[in-house]
CSV table of C-alpha atoms and ligand atoms in Angstrom, one decimal:
chain,number,residue,atom,x,y,z
A,1,MET,CA,8.4,-104.0,43.9
A,2,ASN,CA,11.5,-105.6,45.2
A,3,LEU,CA,11.7,-107.5,48.5
A,4,ARG,CA,13.4,-104.6,50.4
A,5,GLU,CA,10.9,-102.1,49.3
A,6,PHE,CA,8.2,-104.5,50.3
A,7,ILE,CA,9.7,-104.9,53.8
A,8,THR,CA,9.9,-101.2,54.3
A,9,GLN,CA,6.4,-100.6,53.0
A,10,THR,CA,4.8,-103.2,55.2
A,11,GLN,CA,6.8,-102.0,58.2
A,12,ASP,CA,5.5,-98.4,57.5
A,13,ARG,CA,1.9,-99.8,57.5
A,14,GLY,CA,2.4,-101.7,60.7
A,15,TRP,CA,1.8,-105.0,58.9
A,16,LEU,CA,5.3,-106.5,59.3
A,17,ILE,CA,5.9,-108.8,62.3
A,18,THR,CA,9.6,-108.4,63.3
A,19,ILE,CA,11.1,-111.2,65.4
A,20,GLU,CA,14.3,-109.9,67.1
A,21,ASP,CA,14.9,-112.9,69.3
A,22,GLU,CA,17.4,-115.3,67.7
A,23,SER,CA,15.5,-117.9,65.7
A,24,ASP,CA,16.6,-121.3,64.3
A,25,PRO,CA,15.9,-122.3,60.7
A,26,GLU,CA,16.0,-125.8,62.0
A,27,LEU,CA,12.3,-126.4,62.7
A,28,GLU,CA,11.8,-123.3,64.9
A,29,MET,CA,11.2,-120.7,62.2
A,30,ALA,CA,8.5,-122.7,60.5
A,31,ARG,CA,6.7,-123.1,63.8
A,32,ILE,CA,6.7,-119.4,64.3
A,33,LEU,CA,5.6,-118.7,60.8
A,34,SER,CA,2.7,-121.1,61.0
A,35,LYS,CA,1.5,-119.0,64.0
A,36,TYR,CA,1.6,-115.8,61.9
A,37,ASP,CA,0.2,-117.3,58.7
A,38,GLY,CA,-1.2,-114.4,56.6
A,39,LYS,CA,1.4,-111.9,57.9
A,40,PRO,CA,4.8,-110.9,56.6
A,41,VAL,CA,7.5,-111.9,59.1
A,42,LEU,CA,11.1,-110.7,59.3
A,43,PHE,CA,13.6,-112.6,61.5
A,44,THR,CA,16.5,-110.2,62.1
A,45,ARG,CA,18.7,-112.7,64.1
A,46,VAL,CA,19.1,-116.1,62.6
A,47,LYS,CA,20.9,-118.8,64.5
A,48,GLY,CA,24.1,-119.8,62.8
A,49,TYR,CA,23.7,-117.4,59.8
A,50,PRO,CA,24.5,-113.7,59.1
A,51,TYR,CA,21.5,-113.2,56.9
A,52,PRO,CA,18.0,-112.1,58.0
A,53,VAL,CA,15.0,-114.2,56.8
A,54,VAL,CA,11.7,-112.9,55.6
A,55,ALA,CA,8.5,-114.9,54.9
A,56,GLY,CA,4.8,-114.5,54.4
A,57,VAL,CA,5.4,-112.0,51.6
A,58,CYS,CA,2.6,-113.4,49.4
A,59,SER,CA,0.2,-114.5,52.1
A,60,ASP,CA,-2.6,-112.0,51.5
A,61,ARG,CA,-4.1,-110.2,48.5
A,62,ALA,CA,-3.3,-106.9,50.2
A,63,TYR,CA,0.4,-107.5,49.8
A,64,PHE,CA,0.2,-108.2,46.1
A,65,ALA,CA,-2.0,-105.1,45.8
A,66,LEU,CA,0.6,-103.1,47.6
A,67,ALA,CA,3.5,-104.4,45.5
A,68,LEU,CA,1.6,-103.8,42.2
A,69,ASN,CA,0.0,-100.5,43.3
A,70,VAL,CA,-3.6,-101.6,42.6
A,71,PRO,CA,-6.6,-102.1,44.9
A,72,PRO,CA,-7.0,-105.7,46.0
A,73,GLU,CA,-10.2,-106.1,44.0
A,74,ARG,CA,-8.4,-105.0,40.8
A,75,LEU,CA,-5.6,-107.5,41.0
A,76,LEU,CA,-7.4,-109.8,38.6
A,77,PHE,CA,-7.5,-107.0,36.0
A,78,ALA,CA,-3.8,-106.1,36.4
A,79,LEU,CA,-2.9,-109.7,35.9
A,80,THR,CA,-5.2,-110.1,32.9
A,81,GLU,CA,-3.7,-107.0,31.3
A,82,ALA,CA,-0.1,-108.3,31.9
A,83,LEU,CA,-1.0,-111.7,30.5
A,84,ALA,CA,-2.5,-110.1,27.4
A,85,HIS,CA,0.3,-107.6,26.9
A,86,PRO,CA,3.7,-108.9,28.1
A,87,LEU,CA,6.5,-106.4,27.9
A,88,SER,CA,10.1,-107.4,27.1
A,89,PRO,CA,12.3,-106.4,30.1
A,90,PRO,CA,15.5,-104.3,29.6
A,91,LEU,CA,18.9,-105.8,30.2
A,92,VAL,CA,21.2,-103.9,32.5
A,93,GLU,CA,25.0,-104.2,32.8
A,94,SER,CA,25.4,-104.2,36.6
A,95,ALA,CA,22.8,-105.4,39.1
A,96,PRO,CA,22.3,-105.5,42.9
A,97,CYS,CA,22.0,-109.3,42.8
A,98,GLN,CA,25.6,-109.5,41.6
A,99,GLU,CA,27.1,-107.1,44.2
A,100,VAL,CA,28.9,-110.0,45.8
A,101,ILE,CA,30.2,-113.1,43.9
A,102,GLU,CA,31.0,-116.0,46.2
A,103,SER,CA,34.4,-117.5,45.5
A,104,THR,CA,33.4,-120.9,46.7
A,105,VAL,CA,29.9,-122.6,46.5
A,106,ASP,CA,28.7,-123.7,49.9
A,107,LEU,CA,24.9,-124.1,50.2
A,108,THR,CA,25.2,-124.7,53.9
A,109,THR,CA,25.9,-121.0,54.3
A,110,LEU,CA,22.3,-120.2,53.4
A,111,PRO,CA,19.6,-120.3,56.2
A,112,ILE,CA,17.5,-122.8,54.4
A,113,LEU,CA,14.5,-123.8,56.6
A,114,HIS,CA,13.9,-127.3,57.8
A,115,HIS,CA,10.1,-127.1,58.2
A,116,LEU,CA,8.8,-130.3,59.8
A,117,PRO,CA,10.5,-133.3,61.5
A,118,GLY,CA,9.0,-135.5,58.8
A,119,ASP,CA,10.6,-133.6,55.9
A,120,ALA,CA,13.5,-135.1,53.9
A,121,GLY,CA,15.7,-132.2,55.0
A,122,PRO,CA,16.1,-128.4,54.5
A,123,TYR,CA,14.1,-127.1,51.6
A,124,ILE,CA,14.2,-123.9,49.5
A,125,THR,CA,10.5,-123.1,48.9
A,126,ALA,CA,10.5,-119.6,47.5
A,127,GLY,CA,13.1,-120.3,44.7
A,128,VAL,CA,12.1,-119.3,41.2
A,129,LEU,CA,14.0,-121.3,38.5
A,130,VAL,CA,14.9,-119.7,35.2
A,131,THR,CA,15.7,-122.1,32.4
A,132,LYS,CA,15.6,-122.0,28.6
A,133,ASP,CA,13.6,-124.5,26.6
A,134,PRO,CA,15.5,-125.3,23.3
A,135,ASP,CA,12.2,-124.7,21.3
A,136,HIS,CA,10.2,-122.3,23.3
A,137,GLY,CA,12.7,-120.0,25.1
A,138,ARG,CA,12.8,-118.8,28.6
A,139,ASN,CA,10.7,-120.3,31.3
A,140,ILE,CA,10.4,-119.4,35.0
A,141,ALA,CA,8.7,-121.5,37.7
A,142,PHE,CA,8.7,-122.3,41.4
A,143,HIS,CA,10.3,-125.6,42.3
A,144,ARG,CA,10.9,-126.8,45.8
A,145,LEU,CA,14.6,-127.8,46.3
A,146,LEU,CA,15.9,-130.3,48.8
A,147,ARG,CA,19.4,-129.4,49.8
A,148,LEU,CA,21.5,-132.6,49.5
A,149,ASP,CA,25.0,-131.2,50.3
A,150,GLU,CA,27.2,-128.1,49.8
A,151,ARG,CA,26.6,-128.1,46.0
A,152,HIS,CA,23.5,-130.1,45.2
A,153,PHE,CA,19.7,-130.0,45.4
A,154,ALA,CA,17.1,-132.5,44.4
A,155,ALA,CA,14.4,-130.4,42.5
A,156,ARG,CA,10.8,-131.4,42.3
A,157,LEU,CA,9.8,-131.1,38.7
A,158,VAL,CA,6.1,-131.8,38.0
A,159,GLU,CA,5.9,-133.8,34.8
A,160,GLY,CA,4.7,-132.0,31.6
A,161,ARG,CA,5.3,-128.5,33.0
A,162,GLY,CA,7.8,-126.0,31.5
A,163,THR,CA,11.0,-126.9,33.4
A,164,HIS,CA,10.4,-130.6,33.2
A,165,THR,CA,9.7,-130.4,29.4
A,166,ALA,CA,12.9,-128.4,28.8
A,167,TRP,CA,14.9,-130.8,31.0
A,168,SER,CA,13.5,-133.9,29.3
A,169,LYS,CA,14.4,-132.8,25.8
A,170,THR,CA,18.0,-131.7,26.7
A,171,PRO,CA,20.4,-134.6,26.4
A,172,GLY,CA,23.1,-133.0,28.6
A,173,ASP,CA,22.8,-130.7,31.6
A,174,LEU,CA,20.2,-127.9,31.4
A,175,GLU,CA,21.5,-124.5,32.6
A,176,VAL,CA,19.5,-123.1,35.5
A,177,ALA,CA,19.4,-120.0,37.7
A,178,ILE,CA,17.7,-120.1,41.0
A,179,CYS,CA,16.3,-116.7,42.1
A,180,LEU,CA,15.9,-116.2,45.8
A,181,GLY,CA,14.2,-113.1,47.2
A,182,ALA,CA,12.8,-112.1,43.8
A,183,PRO,CA,10.6,-109.0,43.3
A,184,ILE,CA,6.9,-109.7,44.0
A,185,GLN,CA,5.9,-109.3,40.4
A,186,VAL,CA,8.4,-112.1,39.5
A,187,LEU,CA,6.9,-114.4,42.1
A,188,ILE,CA,3.4,-113.9,40.6
A,189,ALA,CA,4.6,-114.3,37.1
A,190,ALA,CA,6.4,-117.5,38.0
A,191,ALA,CA,3.1,-119.0,39.2
A,192,THR,CA,1.4,-118.4,35.8
A,193,SER,CA,1.2,-120.9,33.0
A,194,PRO,CA,1.0,-118.8,29.8
A,195,PRO,CA,0.9,-120.5,26.4
A,196,GLN,CA,4.3,-121.9,25.3
A,197,GLY,CA,6.7,-119.3,24.0
A,198,VAL,CA,5.2,-116.5,26.2
A,199,ASP,CA,8.0,-115.2,28.5
A,200,GLU,CA,7.0,-115.0,32.1
A,201,LEU,CA,9.6,-112.4,32.8
A,202,SER,CA,7.9,-110.2,30.3
A,203,ILE,CA,4.6,-110.7,32.2
A,204,ALA,CA,6.5,-109.7,35.4
A,205,HIS,CA,7.8,-106.6,33.6
A,206,ALA,CA,4.3,-105.7,32.4
A,207,LEU,CA,3.2,-105.8,36.1
A,208,ALA,CA,6.1,-103.7,37.4
A,209,PRO,CA,9.5,-102.7,36.1
A,210,THR,CA,11.8,-105.8,36.2
A,211,PRO,CA,15.2,-105.2,34.7
A,212,LEU,CA,17.3,-108.2,34.0
A,213,VAL,CA,21.0,-109.0,34.1
A,214,LYS,CA,23.0,-111.8,32.5
A,215,CYS,CA,24.2,-114.5,34.8
A,216,ARG,CA,27.9,-114.7,35.5
A,217,THR,CA,28.5,-118.3,34.4
A,218,LYS,CA,25.3,-119.2,32.5
A,219,ASP,CA,23.6,-118.1,29.3
A,220,LEU,CA,20.5,-116.9,31.3
A,221,GLU,CA,19.1,-113.6,32.3
A,222,VAL,CA,17.7,-113.1,35.8
A,223,PRO,CA,15.8,-110.2,37.6
A,224,ALA,CA,18.5,-107.7,38.6
A,225,GLU,CA,16.9,-106.9,42.0
A,226,CYS,CA,16.8,-110.5,43.5
A,227,GLU,CA,18.6,-111.1,46.8
A,228,PHE,CA,20.5,-114.2,45.8
A,229,ILE,CA,21.1,-116.0,42.5
A,230,LEU,CA,22.3,-119.6,42.4
A,231,GLU,CA,23.7,-120.5,39.0
A,232,GLY,CA,23.9,-124.2,38.1
A,233,ARG,CA,22.9,-127.1,36.0
A,234,LEU,CA,19.9,-129.4,36.1
A,235,THR,CA,21.6,-132.8,35.5
A,236,HIS,CA,20.2,-136.1,34.5
A,237,GLN,CA,21.3,-137.7,37.8
A,238,LEU,CA,18.4,-138.5,40.1
A,239,ALA,CA,18.0,-138.5,43.8
A,240,ALA,CA,15.3,-139.2,46.3
A,241,GLU,CA,13.1,-136.1,46.9
A,242,GLY,CA,10.5,-136.0,49.7
A,243,PRO,CA,8.6,-136.5,51.9
A,244,PHE,CA,7.5,-132.9,52.0
A,245,ILE,CA,4.3,-131.1,52.9
A,246,ASP,CA,2.0,-130.4,49.9
A,247,LEU,CA,-0.5,-127.7,49.1
A,248,THR,CA,-3.2,-129.8,50.7
A,249,GLU,CA,-1.2,-129.8,54.1
A,250,THR,CA,-0.7,-133.6,53.7
A,251,TRP,CA,2.5,-135.5,52.9
A,252,ASP,CA,3.8,-135.7,49.4
A,253,ILE,CA,5.5,-138.9,48.5
A,254,VAL,CA,9.2,-139.7,47.9
A,255,ARG,CA,10.2,-139.7,44.2
A,256,GLN,CA,13.4,-139.9,42.2
A,257,GLN,CA,14.0,-136.4,40.9
A,258,PRO,CA,16.7,-134.5,39.0
A,259,VAL,CA,19.7,-133.2,40.8
A,260,ILE,CA,20.9,-129.6,40.4
A,261,GLU,CA,24.6,-128.8,40.7
A,262,ILE,CA,25.4,-125.2,41.7
A,263,ASP,CA,28.5,-123.6,40.1
A,264,CYS,CA,28.3,-120.0,41.3
A,265,ILE,CA,26.4,-117.9,44.0
A,266,THR,CA,26.0,-114.2,43.6
A,267,HIS,CA,24.0,-111.9,46.0
A,268,ARG,CA,23.4,-108.4,47.2
A,269,ARG,CA,25.5,-106.9,49.9
A,270,GLN,CA,23.8,-107.9,53.2
A,271,PRO,CA,21.2,-110.1,51.4
A,272,ILE,CA,17.9,-111.2,52.8
A,273,TYR,CA,16.9,-114.8,52.5
A,274,GLN,CA,13.2,-115.4,51.5
A,275,ALA,CA,11.3,-118.4,53.0
A,276,LEU,CA,7.7,-119.5,52.1
A,277,LEU,CA,5.8,-121.7,54.4
A,278,PRO,CA,4.7,-124.7,52.3
A,279,GLY,CA,1.0,-125.7,52.4
A,280,LYS,CA,0.0,-122.4,54.1
A,281,LEU,CA,-1.6,-119.2,52.8
A,282,GLU,CA,1.1,-117.8,50.5
A,283,HIS,CA,1.7,-121.2,48.8
A,284,LYS,CA,-2.0,-121.4,48.1
A,285,LEU,CA,-2.6,-117.8,47.1
A,286,LEU,CA,0.4,-117.9,44.7
A,287,MET,CA,-1.0,-121.0,43.1
A,288,GLY,CA,-4.5,-119.7,42.8
A,289,LEU,CA,-4.2,-116.0,41.9
A,290,PRO,CA,-3.0,-116.7,38.3
A,291,ARG,CA,-6.1,-118.9,37.8
A,292,GLU,CA,-8.6,-116.1,38.4
A,293,PRO,CA,-7.8,-114.4,35.0
A,294,THR,CA,-8.4,-117.7,33.2
A,295,ILE,CA,-11.8,-118.2,34.9
A,296,TYR,CA,-12.6,-114.6,34.2
A,297,ALA,CA,-11.7,-115.0,30.5
A,298,ALA,CA,-13.8,-118.2,30.1
A,299,VAL,CA,-16.9,-116.7,31.9
A,300,ASN,CA,-16.6,-113.5,29.8
A,301,GLN,CA,-17.0,-115.6,26.7
A,302,VAL,CA,-20.6,-116.5,27.7
A,303,CYS,CA,-21.8,-113.5,29.8
A,304,ASP,CA,-20.6,-110.3,31.4
A,305,CYS,CA,-18.1,-111.3,34.1
A,306,ARG,CA,-17.3,-108.6,36.6
A,307,ASN,CA,-14.8,-110.4,38.9
A,308,VAL,CA,-13.5,-113.8,40.2
A,309,CYS,CA,-12.2,-114.8,43.6
A,310,LEU,CA,-10.7,-118.2,44.5
A,311,THR,CA,-11.4,-118.6,48.2
A,312,ALA,CA,-9.2,-119.5,51.1
A,313,GLY,CA,-11.3,-122.5,52.3
A,314,GLY,CA,-10.9,-124.1,48.9
A,315,MET,CA,-7.1,-123.7,49.1
A,316,TYR,CA,-7.4,-120.9,46.5
A,317,TRP,CA,-7.6,-123.8,44.0
A,318,LEU,CA,-10.8,-125.8,44.3
A,319,HIS,CA,-13.5,-123.2,45.1
A,320,ALA,CA,-14.4,-120.0,43.4
A,321,VAL,CA,-16.9,-117.2,43.5
A,322,VAL,CA,-17.8,-115.6,40.2
A,323,GLN,CA,-19.5,-112.2,40.0
A,324,ILE,CA,-21.5,-111.4,36.9
A,325,ALA,CA,-23.7,-108.6,35.5
A,326,LYS,CA,-26.7,-110.8,34.7
A,327,ARG,CA,-28.4,-109.9,31.4
A,328,HIS,CA,-30.2,-113.1,30.6
A,329,PRO,CA,-32.1,-115.6,32.9
A,330,ASP,CA,-29.6,-118.4,32.1
A,331,ASP,CA,-26.4,-116.3,32.7
A,332,GLY,CA,-25.7,-117.9,36.1
A,333,ARG,CA,-25.8,-121.4,34.7
A,334,ARG,CA,-23.7,-120.5,31.7
A,335,ALA,CA,-21.1,-118.8,34.0
A,336,ILE,CA,-20.9,-122.0,36.1
A,337,GLU,CA,-20.1,-124.2,33.1
A,338,ALA,CA,-17.6,-121.7,31.7
A,339,ALA,CA,-15.8,-121.3,35.1
A,340,PHE,CA,-15.1,-125.1,35.1
A,341,ARG,CA,-13.6,-124.7,31.6
A,342,GLY,CA,-11.5,-121.8,32.7
A,343,HIS,CA,-9.9,-123.7,35.6
A,344,THR,CA,-10.2,-127.4,35.2
A,345,SER,CA,-9.2,-128.1,38.8
A,346,LEU,CA,-12.2,-126.1,40.0
A,347,LYS,CA,-14.6,-128.3,42.0
A,348,HIS,CA,-17.3,-125.9,43.5
A,349,VAL,CA,-18.3,-122.5,42.2
A,350,VAL,CA,-20.9,-120.0,43.4
A,351,VAL,CA,-22.1,-117.3,40.9
A,352,VAL,CA,-23.3,-114.0,42.4
A,353,ASP,CA,-24.7,-110.7,41.1
A,354,GLU,CA,-22.9,-107.4,41.1
A,355,ASP,CA,-24.4,-106.2,44.4
A,356,VAL,CA,-22.7,-109.0,46.3
A,357,ASP,CA,-19.1,-108.6,47.6
A,358,LEU,CA,-17.5,-111.8,46.3
A,359,PHE,CA,-14.5,-111.3,48.7
A,360,ASN,CA,-16.8,-111.5,51.7
A,361,PRO,CA,-17.9,-115.1,52.5
A,362,ALA,CA,-20.8,-114.0,54.7
A,363,GLU,CA,-22.2,-112.0,51.8
A,364,VAL,CA,-21.8,-114.9,49.4
A,365,GLU,CA,-23.6,-117.1,51.9
A,366,TRP,CA,-26.4,-114.5,52.2
A,367,ALA,CA,-26.8,-114.6,48.4
A,368,ILE,CA,-27.1,-118.4,48.6
A,369,ALA,CA,-29.6,-118.1,51.4
A,370,THR,CA,-31.9,-115.5,49.7
A,371,ARG,CA,-31.5,-116.2,45.9
A,372,PHE,CA,-30.7,-119.9,45.5
A,373,GLN,CA,-33.1,-122.9,45.2
A,374,ALA,CA,-31.4,-126.3,45.0
A,375,ASP,CA,-33.9,-127.9,42.7
A,376,ARG,CA,-33.6,-125.0,40.2
A,377,ASP,CA,-30.2,-123.4,40.6
A,378,LEU,CA,-27.9,-126.3,41.2
A,379,VAL,CA,-25.6,-127.6,38.4
A,380,LEU,CA,-24.2,-131.1,39.3
A,381,LEU,CA,-21.6,-132.6,36.9
A,382,GLU,CA,-20.6,-136.2,37.6
A,383,ASN,CA,-17.4,-138.0,36.8
A,384,GLN,CA,-15.3,-135.0,35.7
A,385,PRO,CA,-11.5,-134.7,35.4
A,386,SER,CA,-10.3,-133.6,38.9
A,387,SER,CA,-7.4,-131.9,40.6
A,388,SER,CA,-4.9,-134.4,41.8
A,389,LEU,CA,-4.9,-132.4,45.1
A,390,ASP,CA,-8.4,-133.4,46.2
A,391,PRO,CA,-8.1,-136.4,48.5
A,392,SER,CA,-11.8,-137.2,48.1
A,393,ALA,CA,-11.6,-137.6,44.3
A,394,THR,CA,-11.2,-141.0,42.7
A,395,HIS,CA,-7.5,-141.7,42.2
A,396,VAL,CA,-6.3,-144.4,39.9
A,397,PRO,CA,-2.5,-144.6,39.3
A,398,GLY,CA,-1.5,-143.4,35.8
A,399,GLN,CA,-4.9,-141.8,35.2
A,400,LYS,CA,-6.3,-138.4,35.7
A,401,ALA,CA,-8.3,-138.2,39.0
A,402,ARG,CA,-12.1,-137.9,38.7
A,403,THR,CA,-14.6,-135.9,40.8
A,404,SER,CA,-18.1,-134.6,40.9
A,405,LYS,CA,-18.5,-130.8,40.4
A,406,LEU,CA,-21.1,-128.5,41.8
A,407,GLY,CA,-22.1,-125.0,40.8
A,408,LEU,CA,-24.6,-122.8,42.7
A,409,ASP,CA,-26.3,-120.1,40.8
A,410,ALA,CA,-26.9,-117.6,43.6
A,411,THR,CA,-27.9,-114.8,41.3
A,412,ILE,CA,-31.4,-113.2,41.5
A,413,PRO,CA,-33.8,-115.6,39.8
A,414,TRP,CA,-35.3,-113.9,36.8
A,415,ILE,CA,-37.9,-116.6,36.3
A,416,ALA,CA,-40.6,-116.7,39.0
A,417,PRO,CA,-42.0,-120.0,40.3
A,418,ASP,CA,-45.1,-119.5,38.1
A,419,GLY,CA,-42.8,-119.3,35.0
A,420,HIS,CA,-43.2,-115.5,34.3
A,421,LEU,CA,-40.1,-113.4,33.7
A,422,ARG,CA,-39.7,-111.1,36.7
A,423,SER,CA,-39.8,-107.4,36.0
A,424,GLU,CA,-36.9,-105.1,37.1
A,425,GLU,CA,-39.0,-104.0,40.0
A,426,GLU,CA,-39.7,-107.5,41.1
A,427,ARG,CA,-35.9,-108.3,40.9
A,428,ALA,CA,-35.1,-105.2,42.9
A,429,ALA,CA,-37.0,-106.8,45.8
A,430,PHE,CA,-34.2,-109.3,46.2
A,431,ARG,CA,-31.7,-106.5,46.9
A,432,ARG,CA,-30.4,-105.8,50.4
A,433,ILE,CA,-31.9,-102.7,52.0
A,434,ALA,CA,-29.2,-100.3,53.1
A,435,TYR,CA,-29.5,-98.1,56.2
A,436,GLU,CA,-28.7,-94.5,55.7
A,437,SER,CA,-25.1,-93.7,56.6
Y,1,LIG,C1,4.8,-121.7,46.0
Y,1,LIG,C2,4.8,-122.7,44.8
Y,1,LIG,C3,5.5,-123.8,44.8
Y,1,LIG,C4,5.5,-124.7,43.7
Y,1,LIG,N1,6.3,-125.8,43.7
Y,1,LIG,C5,6.4,-126.5,42.6
Y,1,LIG,C6,7.3,-127.6,42.6
Y,1,LIG,O1,8.0,-128.0,43.6
Y,1,LIG,N2,7.4,-128.3,41.4
Y,1,LIG,C7,6.7,-128.0,40.3
Y,1,LIG,O2,6.9,-128.6,39.3
Y,1,LIG,N3,5.8,-127.0,40.3
Y,1,LIG,C8,5.7,-126.2,41.5
Y,1,LIG,N4,4.9,-125.2,41.5
Y,1,LIG,C9,4.0,-124.9,40.3
Y,1,LIG,C10,4.8,-124.1,39.3
Y,1,LIG,O3,5.5,-123.0,39.7
Y,1,LIG,C11,3.7,-123.7,38.3
Y,1,LIG,O4,3.0,-124.8,37.9
Y,1,LIG,C12,4.1,-122.9,37.2
Y,1,LIG,O5,3.0,-122.2,36.8
Y,1,LIG,C13,4.6,-123.8,36.1
Y,1,LIG,O6,4.7,-123.0,34.9
Y,1,LIG,P1,5.2,-123.6,33.6
Y,1,LIG,O7,4.2,-124.5,33.1
Y,1,LIG,O8,5.4,-122.3,32.8
Y,1,LIG,O9,6.5,-124.2,33.9
Y,1,LIG,C14,4.8,-124.3,42.6
Y,1,LIG,C15,4.0,-123.2,42.6
Y,1,LIG,C16,4.0,-122.3,43.7
Y,1,LIG,C17,3.2,-121.1,43.6
């Protein structure tokens, strides 16, 4: 679903917050957005710019579900299917994203938000970069972009990931296209890390139709239904990037990062600029959602996994709930160990049975309260590789951070305290009694 359809659909459902008062991209919009975290917000009058601004597009599972036309609890399966069976997208001759070709490049004409007084400057945060790796082909990924002047950005490229790898092995400039206001399926696909050589735009097309068009000045293809495309080159010139708010809602440091030079801007007629509030729900959810299928796949190797949910309190990154159909007394413990393999940044995991709604934190807590015994059902792993994002982990410069990991098996205990295997009837006594409706 493209951004315009998304805006119309959320408006029809009464989900969209529309701000008609003039709003300023310089610090004011981010303040308003943080108040409405979790909701899509449309600013119709933007101080100093002719374009409306939309944000919060990815800030709830319900919005992804709407865009992909699946129930929220089935998102994991839609994504799993797309990752397993990517579909090559068609190439079209003319595209909405090229309705207007700007004769001169001037990045100050875009309503790029300055989010916090401590930031290095205005940042594009919902930009999806398309590049081509000389060996592995097309790659798409999110990269925050600090606007330096009318033609340049400093791009944050995390070392070892797709864009950084392609840039490192290219002696000259690496062609890049920055997609702004991309269809929702492209935003999800950009956050996945499939094996090298798997095209993320084919994952997007497997999720929902995503026709591509050739760039005007670069040998790259981009989703035809984006709002803006900035065509340029990732150079080997470096510039200071940061400080900027990170996923953890703490400051990320200043680093020397590659400069992007923009050569051409194309856009729709009356385009809509997309913002994304860094550190808040949509940043976290976009990061986490693509990890749910990897946890699911790992747990399915050892038992019957029914669903996986990374939770908001764990930044959709460090905490998960895994639901299994238990068939063996040890399945809960096996699921815990497998979940850690499926997402190496995972720190705490709770495993529940099929009768527990894993999306409801109170139900998960109820399962812990009524089915879990710490001396029997706790898995504690010490000194494990950790997410770099956990401030409480042990961080040594140049080394992978280390952490302890904890798993709670909150499934119905099949072994009774006296050691006997509980019968089905005995296990049924752990289930919640429902009132008649
Ligand atoms: C909202 C959002 C912002 C992100 N910002 C950056 C960033 O600034 N730099 C970066 O290297 N990765 C960033 N990422 C992570 C990459 O998009 C992500 O790791 C992607 O999966 C990399 O895929 P690749 O390994 O195929 O390149 C961001 C992810 C999201 C969801």
